[in-house]
Amino acid sequence: MDSDVEMNAASDEEVMDDEDYYDYCYSDVGDDGDGGSEEELVPVDYDEGLEAEGTDEVVSRREQTFVVLNEEVISERQEEDVSKVSAVLLITREEACALLHHYKWNISKLSDEWFADEEKVRHTVGLLLNGNHEPGSRKLTCGICFEGYSSDTMSSAGCAHFYCHECWEGYISAAIGGGPGCLSLRCPDPSCSAMVLQGMVNELAKDEDKAKYARFLLRAYVEGSKKTKWCPAPDCTCAVEFLGDENYDVSCNCKFSFCWNCTEEAHRPVNCETVSKWILKNSAESENMNWILANSKPCPKCKRPIEKNQGCMHMTCTPPCKFEFCWLCLGAWSDHGERTGGFYACNRYESAKKEGVSRQKAQADLLKAEKDQLANLTYIYGIPETQLKFIIEAWSQIIECRRVLKWTYAYGYYLDDKVKSDFFEYLQGEAESGLERLHQCAEKDLHNFLTPVKFESTETTTPTVAEFGEFRVKLAGLTSVTRNYFENLVQALEAGLEDVHATAQAAGTSIAGTSSKKGGTKSKKKQHTKPSSDHTDDGWPCERCTFLNPPSVVVCSVCEKSRY
């Protein structure tokens, strides 16, 4: 995985000394005479540093591939399409609306079929060529209630079948109560296919039913589009138009992020198929599925079904397999220990739930920062809230990273490649430790500037503005590094960790060469030893990720680990 910045598991004190967190403040100042360049830490003005966080460069890097539409904009677009079709086909607005609904608001397809065979299209949709029949007499009998009425209290859908207004009102009301199918409502006569247009609904229906009909029509405009979908968040009335072709993660004005493709919660780097399986696995809708998932699983080695009826998570398959594995993650038991939560527990599966809880807490902390903390900092240090956006930026990044981490557990659960699985766990561990550093800085370190420090002499003191400036640099740096690491992590997982096997093959070739020269003694550990300083034709393996790098580079191409 290509990484812009290495995320080392350092303490908060070491973070301030790590040049990675200040790389945005460096500039080249000259040549040292050996082909390299000297660097110095350029002091950044406090206000300028704050404003830099919203520069065009940052925005362009996160270029949005979607547009959020509110109901007003959607209604305007819908009306434009209706007016356009009405003018081109020389028909009424209501007829154009019915045609567009039938063709799922595809103007191009409607136009092609209309001009190819207008009569066929009219018959299919229910638009009569000779509509608006006049009643043959002044006294008519309603075909529903069979009562006699004067012709001025009777109406038809443009056909010869007249019904009283009271029956029409009940008929339309029942159809609207049945859902969006009312948009294709036909004449009550079973043998007639005449369409009941919106104009007739507005004339005869109750106000409540007219509002529902208009609502169905508006929603149909979005649901019929191939590039627009409603936001799935409760009570949200916005839609999202997707303009990209790869990354389906979008964010609505209501701050809910979801996958435009499957409309589930945003789940990068996991694909929609894996999300579907993961949700089914954790679903409580099917008792049979729950029992199967809770009580039986296939052995990871021989695939025979095993029922767990007692004991801990340590499972042993029946002879002749005898494979020992973890019930929760199905991984080899030999891989378990303190690193996975202890010998009688497993955090590989349960951590996904914990990340969901942590993300909810982070969202609550973000609201707290927006409502209270920024105002308190402004009062204490006299800094405008507009210059404290770096705190909101940090919490927003924490929320996004918690979301990504939650789905990485689903990714790892279905990862059946041992080599990739080991590398994935390393990357996931680095992401977790880096995120924890950012979370601690945004939560605990910030608290020191909101609460005066109390000493034994009962005197209190408030950190200075200069100290707050140092904290800003630290938090902004951690936010930037964490963002870069997670963006690279997501890209690597979406690519299926494709470089892992190439790395393993390259390392295996190097090991084989070493084995032939030295009799094969301890050749496997050769890739993890510190490489010599001389440049050889075979390159040098990275100590951290074992990637075989070309001899001309001094920094690992995968994890940015320095060679020396």
XYZ file of C-alpha atoms in Angstrom:
564
model
C 0.000 0.000 0.000
C 1.301 3.399 -0.946
C 1.279 5.660 2.074
C 1.788 9.417 2.054
C 2.807 9.529 5.665
C 4.021 6.845 8.041
C 1.946 6.516 11.172
C 4.265 5.385 13.930
C 2.905 4.273 17.280
C 4.431 7.164 19.195
C 3.360 8.936 22.334
C 1.833 12.397 22.268
C 5.158 13.892 23.369
C 6.989 12.174 20.525
C 4.395 13.378 18.043
C 5.594 16.949 18.459
C 9.144 15.875 17.569
C 8.172 13.813 14.538
C 8.810 15.726 11.329
C 5.982 13.828 9.625
C 3.492 15.975 11.484
C 5.113 19.170 10.265
C 5.711 18.300 6.622
C 3.155 20.891 5.544
C 5.301 23.569 7.229
C 8.610 22.635 5.533
C 10.124 24.396 2.544
C 13.333 23.919 0.550
C 15.821 26.669 1.280
C 18.844 25.625 -0.703
C 21.164 22.913 -1.900
C 23.624 21.295 0.481
C 26.163 20.716 -2.235
C 25.665 16.936 -2.349
C 22.633 16.935 -4.585
C 20.225 17.099 -1.641
C 18.465 20.025 -0.090
C 18.377 21.362 3.403
C 15.072 21.914 5.116
C 14.016 24.134 7.941
C 10.818 24.512 9.893
C 9.176 27.668 8.632
C 7.159 29.438 11.327
C 3.500 29.595 10.429
C 1.338 32.515 11.451
C -1.415 31.357 13.781
C -4.253 32.878 11.791
C -2.770 31.821 8.450
C -2.363 28.273 9.669
C -5.992 28.122 10.655
C -7.210 29.510 7.359
C -4.994 27.099 5.421
C -7.130 24.184 6.552
C -9.896 25.257 4.178
C -7.756 25.948 1.120
C -8.750 24.958 -2.395
C -6.056 22.267 -2.376
C -7.760 20.418 0.454
C -11.178 20.843 -1.130
C -9.989 19.638 -4.533
C -8.443 16.574 -2.952
C -11.864 15.659 -1.658
C -13.697 16.646 -4.810
C -17.332 15.696 -4.469
C -18.883 13.435 -7.062
C -22.472 14.069 -6.010
C -25.020 16.873 -5.596
C -27.582 17.133 -2.796
C -31.028 18.258 -3.976
C -33.806 19.591 -1.753
C -37.479 19.262 -2.630
C -37.664 22.749 -4.122
C -34.896 22.012 -6.617
C -36.400 18.607 -7.429
C -39.795 20.192 -8.085
C -38.237 22.796 -10.381
C -36.420 20.117 -12.388
C -39.592 18.076 -12.653
C -41.609 21.036 -13.884
C -38.939 21.841 -16.495
C -39.136 18.308 -17.892
C -42.932 18.383 -17.994
C -42.992 21.759 -19.753
C -40.395 20.615 -22.257
C -42.335 17.468 -23.214
C -45.622 19.365 -23.327
C -44.172 21.896 -25.775
C -42.438 19.351 -28.011
C -45.300 16.841 -28.232
C -48.048 19.495 -28.296
C -50.013 17.963 -25.438
C -51.344 19.223 -22.096
C -49.213 19.381 -18.972
C -51.202 16.559 -17.316
C -50.734 14.290 -20.336
C -47.003 15.037 -20.434
C -46.760 14.231 -16.732
C -48.508 10.871 -17.222
C -46.254 9.979 -20.142
C -43.075 10.883 -18.261
C -44.128 8.837 -15.245
C -44.771 5.806 -17.463
C -41.340 6.157 -19.087
C -39.628 6.792 -15.711
C -38.880 10.393 -16.695
C -36.687 9.341 -19.612
C -37.407 12.093 -22.134
C -35.237 10.585 -24.833
C -36.969 7.188 -24.755
C -40.403 8.827 -24.639
C -39.634 10.997 -27.665
C -38.298 8.090 -29.725
C -41.338 5.886 -29.131
C -43.833 8.733 -29.441
C -42.658 9.814 -32.878
C -42.292 6.200 -33.978
C -45.876 5.254 -33.081
C -47.939 7.870 -31.230
C -51.117 5.801 -31.262
C -49.399 2.825 -29.630
C -47.921 4.993 -26.882
C -51.285 6.633 -26.195
C -52.998 3.248 -25.958
C -50.324 1.872 -23.626
C -50.443 4.847 -21.252
C -54.199 5.409 -21.467
C -54.311 8.791 -23.202
C -57.325 8.914 -25.492
C -57.043 10.602 -28.889
C -60.603 11.928 -28.701
C -61.023 12.622 -25.028
C -63.412 14.867 -23.057
C -66.615 13.149 -24.153
C -69.731 15.205 -23.625
C -72.651 13.479 -21.867
C -75.414 12.395 -24.228
C -78.214 13.645 -21.993
C -78.780 15.973 -19.081
C -79.676 13.101 -16.688
C -77.191 10.268 -16.139
C -76.894 7.206 -13.909
C -73.693 6.721 -11.930
C -72.037 3.420 -12.770
C -70.945 2.910 -9.128
C -73.862 3.947 -6.895
C -76.506 3.616 -9.675
C -78.131 6.850 -8.636
C -79.421 9.390 -11.138
C -77.619 12.741 -11.347
C -77.621 15.768 -13.596
C -74.765 15.855 -16.095
C -73.049 18.790 -14.370
C -72.426 16.622 -11.267
C -70.919 13.766 -13.297
C -67.396 13.387 -14.708
C -65.347 10.915 -16.749
C -61.649 10.294 -17.383
C -62.094 11.529 -20.970
C -63.999 8.378 -21.900
C -67.734 7.608 -22.116
C -68.004 6.314 -18.536
C -69.491 8.943 -16.218
C -69.645 8.728 -12.430
C -70.891 11.088 -9.768
C -68.392 13.317 -8.020
C -68.945 11.659 -4.663
C -68.062 8.241 -6.074
C -65.077 9.695 -7.911
C -63.837 11.199 -4.642
C -64.085 7.854 -2.852
C -62.459 6.002 -5.763
C -59.520 8.408 -5.955
C -59.125 8.500 -2.171
C -58.939 4.704 -1.971
C -56.322 4.616 -4.749
C -54.172 7.295 -3.110
C -54.425 5.462 0.215
C -53.015 2.408 -1.546
C -49.750 4.127 -2.376
C -47.856 5.398 -5.442
C -49.887 3.135 -7.732
C -52.461 5.952 -7.847
C -50.196 7.707 -10.361
C -51.324 5.114 -12.930
C -55.005 5.190 -11.958
C -57.452 4.203 -14.721
C -61.174 4.579 -15.274
C -63.307 2.565 -12.787
C -64.851 0.634 -15.674
C -62.902 -2.654 -15.962
C -63.037 -2.603 -19.760
C -61.686 0.957 -20.037
C -58.016 1.939 -19.905
C -58.468 5.733 -19.809
C -55.902 7.389 -17.492
C -57.115 9.512 -14.561
C -54.911 12.600 -14.929
C -53.667 14.921 -12.194
C -56.052 17.693 -13.257
C -59.017 15.484 -12.441
C -57.477 14.510 -9.090
C -56.978 18.167 -8.176
C -60.581 18.922 -9.159
C -62.368 16.084 -7.354
C -60.148 14.830 -4.497
C -59.889 16.134 -0.936
C -57.089 18.544 -0.063
C -55.315 15.846 1.924
C -55.443 13.406 -0.963
C -54.259 16.050 -3.441
C -51.208 16.725 -1.271
C -50.425 12.997 -1.060
C -50.778 12.626 -4.824
C -48.372 15.511 -5.438
C -45.968 13.937 -2.949
C -46.091 10.586 -4.755
C -45.468 12.349 -8.054
C -42.433 14.178 -6.680
C -40.957 10.999 -5.226
C -41.592 9.146 -8.483
C -39.439 11.713 -10.287
C -36.456 10.826 -8.088
C -37.120 7.095 -7.910
C -37.449 6.885 -11.685
C -34.039 8.467 -12.227
C -30.961 6.303 -12.615
C -28.677 8.926 -11.088
C -30.760 10.265 -8.205
C -31.850 8.591 -4.970
C -33.551 9.746 -1.795
C -31.483 10.018 1.353
C -32.379 6.970 3.526
C -32.041 8.908 6.804
C -35.297 9.142 8.812
C -37.360 12.283 8.127
C -34.862 13.581 5.532
C -36.489 15.072 2.421
C -33.355 15.527 0.300
C -32.145 13.463 -2.627
C -28.611 12.868 -3.880
C -27.639 12.981 -7.539
C -24.572 10.817 -8.209
C -22.100 12.131 -10.782
C -19.139 9.790 -10.258
C -18.427 6.251 -11.380
C -16.398 4.565 -8.612
C -16.693 5.812 -5.039
C -20.360 5.513 -4.047
C -20.006 7.061 -0.581
C -22.059 10.271 -0.396
C -23.106 12.637 2.374
C -26.473 14.396 2.608
C -27.214 17.845 4.029
C -28.579 16.084 7.118
C -24.981 14.852 7.713
C -25.943 11.230 7.096
C -23.372 9.386 4.976
C -24.521 6.413 2.924
C -23.595 4.270 -0.046
C -25.431 5.559 -3.108
C -25.294 2.134 -4.740
C -27.008 0.053 -2.015
C -28.329 2.913 0.223
C -26.844 1.272 3.312
C -24.624 3.240 5.680
C -21.377 4.354 4.013
C -19.140 1.297 4.143
C -15.871 1.905 2.326
C -13.603 -0.045 1.979
C -16.087 -2.965 2.040
C -18.071 -3.660 -1.133
C -21.872 -3.861 -1.204
C -21.928 -7.652 -1.497
C -19.887 -8.084 1.662
C -22.092 -5.580 3.486
C -25.177 -7.547 2.478
C -23.683 -10.766 3.875
C -22.509 -9.006 7.026
C -25.954 -7.498 7.690
C -27.639 -10.860 7.088
C -25.179 -12.472 9.462
C -26.136 -10.051 12.209
C -29.828 -9.871 11.335
C -32.428 -10.768 13.945
C -35.225 -11.305 11.423
C -34.789 -15.015 10.820
C -34.836 -17.411 13.748
C -33.512 -20.265 11.623
C -30.626 -18.157 10.391
C -29.901 -16.988 13.927
C -29.784 -20.553 15.184
C -27.491 -21.689 12.381
C -25.152 -18.761 12.804
C -25.136 -19.028 16.597
C -24.786 -22.789 16.910
C -22.994 -24.142 13.859
C -20.111 -23.149 11.639
C -17.976 -24.994 9.087
C -14.486 -25.975 10.147
C -12.080 -23.533 8.439
C -9.912 -26.474 7.346
C -12.166 -29.416 6.416
C -15.447 -27.429 6.076
C -17.474 -29.962 8.093
C -20.276 -28.305 10.102
C -19.598 -27.989 13.806
C -22.157 -27.232 16.504
C -21.032 -25.243 19.542
C -23.084 -26.253 22.573
C -20.800 -25.328 25.466
C -17.347 -24.114 26.449
C -15.217 -21.169 25.409
C -14.281 -19.925 21.941
C -11.476 -22.500 21.573
C -12.787 -25.142 19.154
C -11.175 -28.415 18.053
C -12.508 -30.254 15.007
C -13.208 -33.986 15.256
C -10.603 -36.503 13.997
C -8.960 -36.865 11.596
C -8.923 -33.072 11.082
C -8.316 -31.943 14.699
C -7.886 -28.342 13.563
C -7.974 -25.857 16.453
C -9.634 -22.548 15.706
C -11.478 -19.565 17.204
C -15.273 -19.805 17.106
C -15.767 -16.083 16.579
C -13.281 -15.244 13.825
C -12.592 -18.797 12.517
C -8.872 -18.052 12.655
C -6.252 -20.558 13.783
C -6.124 -20.775 17.584
C -2.338 -20.593 17.455
C -2.666 -17.003 16.240
C -4.649 -15.974 19.322
C -3.324 -14.474 22.495
C -3.031 -11.099 24.149
C -2.929 -9.425 20.736
C -6.462 -10.584 19.943
C -7.965 -9.891 23.356
C -6.794 -12.923 25.331
C -6.931 -16.708 24.940
C -10.582 -16.882 25.989
C -11.854 -13.937 23.975
C -11.517 -12.517 20.481
C -11.662 -8.847 19.587
C -11.558 -9.403 15.840
C -15.332 -9.776 15.709
C -16.551 -7.835 18.717
C -14.389 -4.796 17.930
C -16.712 -3.941 15.064
C -19.518 -3.354 17.574
C -17.214 -1.327 19.817
C -16.240 0.909 16.901
C -19.925 1.612 16.291
C -20.345 2.712 19.900
C -17.146 4.811 19.755
C -18.390 6.530 16.612
C -21.679 7.444 18.273
C -19.766 8.940 21.197
C -17.560 10.894 18.790
C -20.672 12.286 17.097
C -21.967 13.417 20.484
C -18.588 15.009 21.264
C -18.694 16.847 17.929
C -22.063 18.368 18.803
C -20.713 19.317 22.217
C -17.713 21.031 20.616
C -19.927 22.949 18.187
C -22.359 24.111 20.871
C -20.179 24.743 23.934
C -16.445 24.250 23.588
C -15.772 26.721 20.789
C -17.659 29.445 22.634
C -15.701 28.703 25.837
C -12.359 28.857 24.029
C -13.355 32.154 22.448
C -14.220 33.522 25.891
C -10.975 32.275 27.496
C -8.459 33.145 24.766
C -10.306 35.751 22.707
C -9.942 33.690 19.527
C -12.883 33.945 17.073
C -14.830 30.731 16.526
C -14.067 30.935 12.808
C -10.414 30.300 13.702
C -11.237 27.219 15.770
C -12.481 25.120 12.897
C -9.501 22.785 13.287
C -11.273 21.251 16.314
C -14.414 20.504 14.302
C -12.205 19.170 11.516
C -10.530 16.796 13.990
C -13.813 15.441 15.365
C -15.240 15.023 11.868
C -12.166 13.038 10.911
C -12.475 10.881 14.021
C -16.086 10.061 13.129
C -15.121 9.151 9.568
C -12.212 6.991 10.730
C -14.402 5.181 13.265
C -16.800 4.397 10.430
C -14.013 3.014 8.265
C -12.598 0.948 11.133
C -16.000 -0.580 11.863
C -16.258 -1.889 8.331
C -12.665 -3.135 8.234
C -13.725 -5.854 10.665
C -16.289 -7.066 8.147
C -13.562 -6.896 5.499
C -11.218 -8.990 7.621
C -13.939 -11.478 8.537
C -14.380 -12.530 4.912
C -10.680 -12.332 4.007
C -9.600 -15.943 3.423
C -6.047 -15.322 2.216
C -3.547 -15.983 5.016
C -0.814 -13.701 3.663
C -3.231 -10.859 3.015
C -4.934 -11.430 6.354
C -1.686 -11.013 8.271
C -0.804 -7.828 6.402
C -4.364 -6.539 6.830
C -4.197 -7.015 10.606
C -0.952 -5.054 10.706
C -2.461 -2.171 8.725
C -5.600 -2.256 10.860
C -3.528 -2.138 14.046
C -1.580 0.872 12.793
C -4.853 2.607 11.903
C -6.297 1.925 15.353
C -3.253 3.232 17.222
C -3.052 6.360 15.064
C -6.741 7.064 15.499
C -6.474 6.650 19.273
C -3.715 9.278 19.360
C -5.902 11.709 17.438
C -8.934 10.937 19.623
C -6.946 11.452 22.826
C -5.577 14.770 21.597
C -9.032 16.033 20.557
C -10.652 14.920 23.796
C -8.216 14.883 26.732
C -5.634 17.421 25.569
C -8.333 19.898 24.587
C -9.903 19.517 28.033
C -6.777 21.052 29.573
C -7.511 24.311 27.762
C -11.141 24.348 28.849
C -10.535 23.708 32.555
C -8.001 25.716 34.638
C -5.218 23.628 36.200
C -5.349 23.431 40.001
C -2.152 23.134 42.054
C -1.577 22.085 45.680
C -1.630 25.721 46.753
C -5.267 25.812 45.525
C -4.232 28.358 42.899
C -5.446 27.838 39.373
C -3.746 28.763 36.130
C -4.901 28.855 32.533
C -2.638 27.762 29.658
C -1.313 30.640 27.580
C -2.309 31.536 24.030
C 1.120 30.352 22.874
C 0.513 26.945 24.455
C -2.877 26.788 22.759
C -1.135 27.573 19.464
C 1.183 24.605 20.007
C -1.846 22.437 20.700
C -3.454 23.643 17.455
C -0.398 22.624 15.450
C -0.356 19.227 17.128
C -4.069 18.525 16.614
C -4.072 19.805 13.017
C -0.989 17.684 12.282
C -2.519 14.554 13.776
C -5.716 15.175 11.814
C -3.800 15.507 8.555
C -1.662 12.416 9.130
C -4.616 10.288 10.215
C -6.647 11.417 7.191
C -3.847 10.521 4.793
C -3.269 7.125 6.391
C -6.939 6.156 6.310
C -7.384 7.355 2.734
C -4.460 5.173 1.669
C -5.757 2.285 3.775
C -9.173 2.447 2.102
C -7.618 2.547 -1.360
C -5.406 -0.449 -0.573
C -8.306 -2.523 0.769
C -10.544 -1.608 -2.159
C -7.745 -2.774 -4.467
C -7.790 -6.115 -2.633
C -4.279 -5.664 -1.184
C -3.081 -6.623 -4.657
C 0.563 -5.823 -3.899
C 0.820 -8.366 -1.089
C 1.325 -11.491 -3.203
C 3.703 -9.659 -5.546
C 5.707 -8.672 -2.476
C 5.665 -12.209 -1.122
C 6.818 -13.635 -4.461
C 9.620 -11.094 -4.714
C 10.687 -11.816 -1.149
C 10.473 -15.572 -1.843
C 12.757 -15.207 -4.867
C 15.297 -13.343 -2.748
C 15.087 -15.960 -0.013
C 15.552 -18.796 -2.494
C 18.695 -17.144 -3.806
C 20.056 -16.774 -0.309
C 19.214 -20.392 0.501
C 21.160 -21.730 -2.479
C 24.265 -19.867 -1.375
C 24.171 -20.649 2.342
C 22.630 -24.082 2.428
C 19.194 -22.742 3.321
C 19.918 -22.209 7.017
C 17.531 -19.694 8.555
C 16.902 -18.180 5.139
C 13.340 -17.196 6.022
C 14.516 -14.737 8.654
C 16.866 -13.084 6.236
C 14.149 -10.722 4.939
C 13.566 -9.305 8.431
C 17.176 -8.559 9.312
C 18.532 -5.086 8.952
C 19.892 -4.667 5.443
C 23.444 -3.659 4.846
C 24.235 -0.141 3.722
C 25.755 -1.140 0.405
C 23.562 -1.056 -2.708
C 23.207 -4.521 -4.230
C 21.554 -5.583 -7.450
C 18.930 -7.603 -5.524
C 17.537 -4.601 -3.653
C 16.753 -4.517 0.058
C 13.762 -5.882 2.031
C 11.899 -3.521 4.339
C 12.125 -4.374 8.039
C 8.468 -3.528 8.623
C 6.500 -4.928 5.668
C 9.244 -7.092 3.988
C 8.704 -5.408 0.608
C 11.715 -5.909 -1.671
C 12.709 -2.388 -2.682
C 15.021 -1.377 -5.547
C 18.600 -0.616 -4.447
C 18.282 2.999 -5.628
C 15.740 4.051 -2.964
C 16.323 4.629 0.743
C 12.643 4.702 1.800
C 10.263 1.733 1.488
C 7.883 2.158 -1.431
C 5.012 0.516 0.488
C 5.099 1.744 4.084
C 7.586 4.669 3.871
C 9.909 3.037 6.419
C 13.454 4.396 6.172
C 16.100 1.871 5.122
C 18.669 2.995 7.677
